[in-house]
């Protein structure tokens, strides 16, 4: 499986956050899956890639905008250069079988929402994409966003419940349990 990971590129995050990225990377590597991520040598992106590589991951795909090329993670076994951030999102989504949203900022939220929009359109046009989106809702950081997505899905303005279909988990153990369930399907 190609596991697309959206997450923070900030440095010096607390160990309670970095340990989630480490557990995810380890699961990806030990399971023989591919990591697909923003490809930058910083923050949770690099921590996830490092854990995946240390656990034997053979496919670490970094999708980096051309203007961040100088920040590309040397752990990438494949580097995909994107024109800009929108092209990067499209390429990340194209590669994904499962999407994992770790704690992050505006860019992470943007990638999450763009993925849900893409999956919604896939369902409407009949291709019926069923890619799971798992969100690590550490200390409730995404509670308000998840509620907004549920409100929108229930409104007269939404064509699909896919936008409220993210699977929220609270910690690394719940994340790994959910990934194990999906992997058995």
PDB file of C-alpha atoms in Angstrom:
ATOM      1  CA  UNK A   1       0.000   0.000   0.000  1.00  0.00           C
ATOM      2  CA  UNK A   2       1.031   3.569  -0.626  1.00  0.00           C
ATOM      3  CA  UNK A   3       0.580   5.488   2.613  1.00  0.00           C
ATOM      4  CA  UNK A   4       0.370   9.239   2.031  1.00  0.00           C
ATOM      5  CA  UNK A   5       1.263  11.214   5.142  1.00  0.00           C
ATOM      6  CA  UNK A   6       0.343  14.854   5.701  1.00  0.00           C
ATOM      7  CA  UNK A   7       2.080  16.498   8.646  1.00  0.00           C
ATOM      8  CA  UNK A   8       4.028  19.371  10.110  1.00  0.00           C
ATOM      9  CA  UNK A   9       7.476  20.362   8.894  1.00  0.00           C
ATOM     10  CA  UNK A  10       8.102  22.318  12.105  1.00  0.00           C
ATOM     11  CA  UNK A  11      11.141  21.461  14.160  1.00  0.00           C
ATOM     12  CA  UNK A  12      11.421  20.939  17.907  1.00  0.00           C
ATOM     13  CA  UNK A  13       8.008  19.370  18.424  1.00  0.00           C
ATOM     14  CA  UNK A  14       7.318  17.565  21.714  1.00  0.00           C
ATOM     15  CA  UNK A  15       8.106  13.874  21.973  1.00  0.00           C
ATOM     16  CA  UNK A  16       4.405  13.041  22.432  1.00  0.00           C
ATOM     17  CA  UNK A  17       3.940  14.224  18.819  1.00  0.00           C
ATOM     18  CA  UNK A  18       7.184  12.932  17.303  1.00  0.00           C
ATOM     19  CA  UNK A  19       6.524   9.482  18.743  1.00  0.00           C
ATOM     20  CA  UNK A  20       3.355   9.259  16.631  1.00  0.00           C
ATOM     21  CA  UNK A  21       5.348   9.957  13.463  1.00  0.00           C
ATOM     22  CA  UNK A  22       7.979   7.415  14.537  1.00  0.00           C
ATOM     23  CA  UNK A  23       5.370   4.704  15.162  1.00  0.00           C
ATOM     24  CA  UNK A  24       3.763   5.378  11.781  1.00  0.00           C
ATOM     25  CA  UNK A  25       7.073   5.271   9.906  1.00  0.00           C
ATOM     26  CA  UNK A  26       8.049   2.061  11.672  1.00  0.00           C
ATOM     27  CA  UNK A  27       4.702   0.447  10.746  1.00  0.00           C
ATOM     28  CA  UNK A  28       5.140   1.483   7.105  1.00  0.00           C
ATOM     29  CA  UNK A  29       8.683   0.105   6.903  1.00  0.00           C
ATOM     30  CA  UNK A  30       8.033  -3.148   8.757  1.00  0.00           C
ATOM     31  CA  UNK A  31       4.914  -3.799   6.693  1.00  0.00           C
ATOM     32  CA  UNK A  32       6.659  -3.376   3.350  1.00  0.00           C
ATOM     33  CA  UNK A  33       4.501  -0.397   2.415  1.00  0.00           C
ATOM     34  CA  UNK A  34       5.532   2.757   0.576  1.00  0.00           C
ATOM     35  CA  UNK A  35       5.723   6.144   2.280  1.00  0.00           C
ATOM     36  CA  UNK A  36       4.555   9.065   0.176  1.00  0.00           C
ATOM     37  CA  UNK A  37       4.963  12.476   1.803  1.00  0.00           C
ATOM     38  CA  UNK A  38       5.889  16.115   1.293  1.00  0.00           C
ATOM     39  CA  UNK A  39       9.532  15.126   0.970  1.00  0.00           C
ATOM     40  CA  UNK A  40      11.048  17.910   3.057  1.00  0.00           C
ATOM     41  CA  UNK A  41      13.942  17.223   5.410  1.00  0.00           C
ATOM     42  CA  UNK A  42      12.241  18.742   8.463  1.00  0.00           C
ATOM     43  CA  UNK A  43       9.812  18.116  11.294  1.00  0.00           C
ATOM     44  CA  UNK A  44       7.382  15.221  11.310  1.00  0.00           C
ATOM     45  CA  UNK A  45       8.025  14.671   7.602  1.00  0.00           C
ATOM     46  CA  UNK A  46      11.658  13.732   8.192  1.00  0.00           C
ATOM     47  CA  UNK A  47      10.898  11.857  11.424  1.00  0.00           C
ATOM     48  CA  UNK A  48       8.354   9.645   9.627  1.00  0.00           C
ATOM     49  CA  UNK A  49      10.761   9.013   6.754  1.00  0.00           C
ATOM     50  CA  UNK A  50      13.638   8.240   9.122  1.00  0.00           C
ATOM     51  CA  UNK A  51      11.565   5.710  11.055  1.00  0.00           C
ATOM     52  CA  UNK A  52      10.335   4.114   7.819  1.00  0.00           C
ATOM     53  CA  UNK A  53      13.878   3.861   6.434  1.00  0.00           C
ATOM     54  CA  UNK A  54      15.206   2.444   9.719  1.00  0.00           C
ATOM     55  CA  UNK A  55      12.458  -0.194   9.601  1.00  0.00           C
ATOM     56  CA  UNK A  56      13.431  -1.298   6.093  1.00  0.00           C
ATOM     57  CA  UNK A  57      11.122   0.777   3.879  1.00  0.00           C
ATOM     58  CA  UNK A  58      12.231   0.365   0.271  1.00  0.00           C
ATOM     59  CA  UNK A  59      10.005   3.075  -1.219  1.00  0.00           C
ATOM     60  CA  UNK A  60      10.085   6.586   0.239  1.00  0.00           C
ATOM     61  CA  UNK A  61       8.519   8.966  -2.262  1.00  0.00           C
ATOM     62  CA  UNK A  62       8.943  12.675  -1.605  1.00  0.00           C
ATOM     63  CA  UNK A  63       6.750  15.105  -3.535  1.00  0.00           C
ATOM     64  CA  UNK A  64       8.457  18.473  -3.310  1.00  0.00           C
ATOM     65  CA  UNK A  65       7.559  21.776  -4.958  1.00  0.00           C
ATOM     66  CA  UNK A  66      10.351  22.979  -7.226  1.00  0.00           C
ATOM     67  CA  UNK A  67      10.951  26.003  -4.960  1.00  0.00           C
ATOM     68  CA  UNK A  68      11.651  23.656  -1.996  1.00  0.00           C
ATOM     69  CA  UNK A  69      13.983  21.391  -3.973  1.00  0.00           C
ATOM     70  CA  UNK A  70      16.918  22.477  -1.801  1.00  0.00           C
ATOM     71  CA  UNK A  71      15.040  21.151   1.264  1.00  0.00           C
ATOM     72  CA  UNK A  72      14.404  17.671  -0.201  1.00  0.00           C
ATOM     73  CA  UNK A  73      14.936  14.851   2.262  1.00  0.00           C
ATOM     74  CA  UNK A  74      17.953  12.697   1.310  1.00  0.00           C
ATOM     75  CA  UNK A  75      15.985   9.691   2.588  1.00  0.00           C
ATOM     76  CA  UNK A  76      13.744   9.810  -0.487  1.00  0.00           C
ATOM     77  CA  UNK A  77      14.245   6.856  -2.798  1.00  0.00           C
ATOM     78  CA  UNK A  78      12.193   8.762  -5.370  1.00  0.00           C
ATOM     79  CA  UNK A  79      11.851  12.513  -5.635  1.00  0.00           C
ATOM     80  CA  UNK A  80       8.866  13.922  -7.526  1.00  0.00           C
ATOM     81  CA  UNK A  81       9.221  17.622  -8.321  1.00  0.00           C
ATOM     82  CA  UNK A  82       5.957  19.539  -8.419  1.00  0.00           C
ATOM     83  CA  UNK A  83       5.358  22.949 -10.002  1.00  0.00           C
ATOM     84  CA  UNK A  84       3.802  24.407  -6.845  1.00  0.00           C
ATOM     85  CA  UNK A  85       1.804  23.455  -3.755  1.00  0.00           C
ATOM     86  CA  UNK A  86      -1.373  22.688  -5.721  1.00  0.00           C
ATOM     87  CA  UNK A  87       0.516  20.388  -8.070  1.00  0.00           C
ATOM     88  CA  UNK A  88       2.123  18.761  -5.025  1.00  0.00           C
ATOM     89  CA  UNK A  89      -1.311  18.007  -3.504  1.00  0.00           C
ATOM     90  CA  UNK A  90      -2.539  16.478  -6.765  1.00  0.00           C
ATOM     91  CA  UNK A  91       0.516  14.265  -7.059  1.00  0.00           C
ATOM     92  CA  UNK A  92       0.284  13.154  -3.426  1.00  0.00           C
ATOM     93  CA  UNK A  93      -3.381  12.247  -3.891  1.00  0.00           C
ATOM     94  CA  UNK A  94      -2.610  10.335  -7.118  1.00  0.00           C
ATOM     95  CA  UNK A  95      -0.129   8.145  -5.247  1.00  0.00           C
ATOM     96  CA  UNK A  96      -2.373   7.314  -2.288  1.00  0.00           C
ATOM     97  CA  UNK A  97      -4.105   4.139  -1.184  1.00  0.00           C
ATOM     98  CA  UNK A  98      -4.432   5.318   2.426  1.00  0.00           C
ATOM     99  CA  UNK A  99      -4.052   8.863   3.741  1.00  0.00           C
ATOM    100  CA  UNK A 100      -2.833   9.710   7.247  1.00  0.00           C
ATOM    101  CA  UNK A 101      -3.151  13.214   8.678  1.00  0.00           C
ATOM    102  CA  UNK A 102      -0.785  13.828  11.577  1.00  0.00           C
ATOM    103  CA  UNK A 103      -0.715  17.038  13.618  1.00  0.00           C
ATOM    104  CA  UNK A 104       0.164  19.974  11.411  1.00  0.00           C
ATOM    105  CA  UNK A 105      -0.657  23.495  10.416  1.00  0.00           C
ATOM    106  CA  UNK A 106      -2.587  25.125   7.606  1.00  0.00           C
ATOM    107  CA  UNK A 107      -0.785  23.152   4.886  1.00  0.00           C
ATOM    108  CA  UNK A 108      -1.724  19.870   6.547  1.00  0.00           C
ATOM    109  CA  UNK A 109      -5.361  20.924   6.880  1.00  0.00           C
ATOM    110  CA  UNK A 110      -5.369  22.056   3.239  1.00  0.00           C
ATOM    111  CA  UNK A 111      -4.044  18.664   2.117  1.00  0.00           C
ATOM    112  CA  UNK A 112      -6.662  16.854   4.231  1.00  0.00           C
ATOM    113  CA  UNK A 113      -9.545  18.888   2.800  1.00  0.00           C
ATOM    114  CA  UNK A 114      -8.232  18.613  -0.769  1.00  0.00           C
ATOM    115  CA  UNK A 115      -8.023  14.831  -0.392  1.00  0.00           C
ATOM    116  CA  UNK A 116     -11.604  14.645   0.859  1.00  0.00           C
ATOM    117  CA  UNK A 117     -12.747  16.838  -2.060  1.00  0.00           C
ATOM    118  CA  UNK A 118     -10.939  14.577  -4.511  1.00  0.00           C
ATOM    119  CA  UNK A 119     -12.457  11.433  -2.991  1.00  0.00           C
ATOM    120  CA  UNK A 120     -15.907  13.044  -3.073  1.00  0.00           C
ATOM    121  CA  UNK A 121     -15.592  13.844  -6.786  1.00  0.00           C
ATOM    122  CA  UNK A 122     -14.326  10.322  -7.486  1.00  0.00           C
ATOM    123  CA  UNK A 123     -17.524   8.991  -5.889  1.00  0.00           C
ATOM    124  CA  UNK A 124     -19.784  11.402  -7.774  1.00  0.00           C
ATOM    125  CA  UNK A 125     -18.295  10.595 -11.185  1.00  0.00           C
ATOM    126  CA  UNK A 126     -18.652   6.885 -10.519  1.00  0.00           C
ATOM    127  CA  UNK A 127     -15.085   5.792  -9.943  1.00  0.00           C
ATOM    128  CA  UNK A 128     -16.004   5.294  -6.308  1.00  0.00           C
ATOM    129  CA  UNK A 129     -12.665   5.852  -4.613  1.00  0.00           C
ATOM    130  CA  UNK A 130     -12.678   4.170  -1.189  1.00  0.00           C
ATOM    131  CA  UNK A 131      -9.311   5.328   0.098  1.00  0.00           C
ATOM    132  CA  UNK A 132      -9.395   5.690   3.893  1.00  0.00           C
ATOM    133  CA  UNK A 133      -8.392   8.993   5.474  1.00  0.00           C
ATOM    134  CA  UNK A 134      -7.143   8.575   9.045  1.00  0.00           C
ATOM    135  CA  UNK A 135      -6.706  11.694  11.155  1.00  0.00           C
ATOM    136  CA  UNK A 136      -4.631  11.654  14.326  1.00  0.00           C
ATOM    137  CA  UNK A 137      -6.671  13.987  16.503  1.00  0.00           C
ATOM    138  CA  UNK A 138      -4.022  14.437  19.199  1.00  0.00           C
ATOM    139  CA  UNK A 139      -5.500  16.212  22.245  1.00  0.00           C
ATOM    140  CA  UNK A 140      -8.568  17.106  20.175  1.00  0.00           C
ATOM    141  CA  UNK A 141      -6.669  19.446  17.865  1.00  0.00           C
ATOM    142  CA  UNK A 142      -8.943  18.603  14.919  1.00  0.00           C
ATOM    143  CA  UNK A 143     -12.265  18.420  16.843  1.00  0.00           C
ATOM    144  CA  UNK A 144     -13.610  21.685  15.426  1.00  0.00           C
ATOM    145  CA  UNK A 145     -12.587  20.835  11.864  1.00  0.00           C
ATOM    146  CA  UNK A 146     -14.149  17.371  12.085  1.00  0.00           C
ATOM    147  CA  UNK A 147     -17.377  18.914  13.413  1.00  0.00           C
ATOM    148  CA  UNK A 148     -17.385  21.462  10.580  1.00  0.00           C
ATOM    149  CA  UNK A 149     -17.002  18.668   8.042  1.00  0.00           C
ATOM    150  CA  UNK A 150     -19.907  16.742   9.644  1.00  0.00           C
ATOM    151  CA  UNK A 151     -22.045  19.910   9.608  1.00  0.00           C
ATOM    152  CA  UNK A 152     -21.250  20.511   5.950  1.00  0.00           C
ATOM    153  CA  UNK A 153     -21.950  16.885   4.999  1.00  0.00           C
ATOM    154  CA  UNK A 154     -25.353  17.108   6.682  1.00  0.00           C
ATOM    155  CA  UNK A 155     -26.236  20.398   5.019  1.00  0.00           C
ATOM    156  CA  UNK A 156     -28.246  20.986   1.869  1.00  0.00           C
ATOM    157  CA  UNK A 157     -25.042  22.204   0.188  1.00  0.00           C
ATOM    158  CA  UNK A 158     -23.177  18.915   0.209  1.00  0.00           C
ATOM    159  CA  UNK A 159     -23.517  16.206  -2.415  1.00  0.00           C
ATOM    160  CA  UNK A 160     -21.663  13.532  -0.497  1.00  0.00           C
ATOM    161  CA  UNK A 161     -21.050  12.289   3.012  1.00  0.00           C
ATOM    162  CA  UNK A 162     -17.455  11.500   2.023  1.00  0.00           C
ATOM    163  CA  UNK A 163     -16.372  14.868   3.373  1.00  0.00           C
ATOM    164  CA  UNK A 164     -17.264  13.684   6.875  1.00  0.00           C
ATOM    165  CA  UNK A 165     -15.803  10.204   6.458  1.00  0.00           C
ATOM    166  CA  UNK A 166     -12.381  10.744   8.009  1.00  0.00           C
ATOM    167  CA  UNK A 167     -11.490   8.196  10.657  1.00  0.00           C
ATOM    168  CA  UNK A 168     -10.379  10.029  13.788  1.00  0.00           C
ATOM    169  CA  UNK A 169      -7.928   8.359  16.152  1.00  0.00           C
ATOM    170  CA  UNK A 170      -6.368   9.849  19.263  1.00  0.00           C
ATOM    171  CA  UNK A 171      -2.893   8.348  19.506  1.00  0.00           C
ATOM    172  CA  UNK A 172      -0.280   6.157  17.831  1.00  0.00           C
ATOM    173  CA  UNK A 173      -1.741   2.884  19.146  1.00  0.00           C
ATOM    174  CA  UNK A 174      -5.192   3.669  17.731  1.00  0.00           C
ATOM    175  CA  UNK A 175      -3.539   4.712  14.453  1.00  0.00           C
ATOM    176  CA  UNK A 176      -1.602   1.457  14.164  1.00  0.00           C
ATOM    177  CA  UNK A 177      -4.697  -0.589  15.088  1.00  0.00           C
ATOM    178  CA  UNK A 178      -6.720   1.143  12.369  1.00  0.00           C
ATOM    179  CA  UNK A 179      -3.936   0.671   9.795  1.00  0.00           C
ATOM    180  CA  UNK A 180      -3.764  -3.037  10.697  1.00  0.00           C
ATOM    181  CA  UNK A 181      -7.531  -3.338  10.138  1.00  0.00           C
ATOM    182  CA  UNK A 182      -7.258  -1.652   6.737  1.00  0.00           C
ATOM    183  CA  UNK A 183      -4.250  -3.767   5.796  1.00  0.00           C
ATOM    184  CA  UNK A 184      -6.301  -6.956   6.351  1.00  0.00           C
ATOM    185  CA  UNK A 185      -8.996  -5.870   3.881  1.00  0.00           C
TER     186      UNK A 185
END
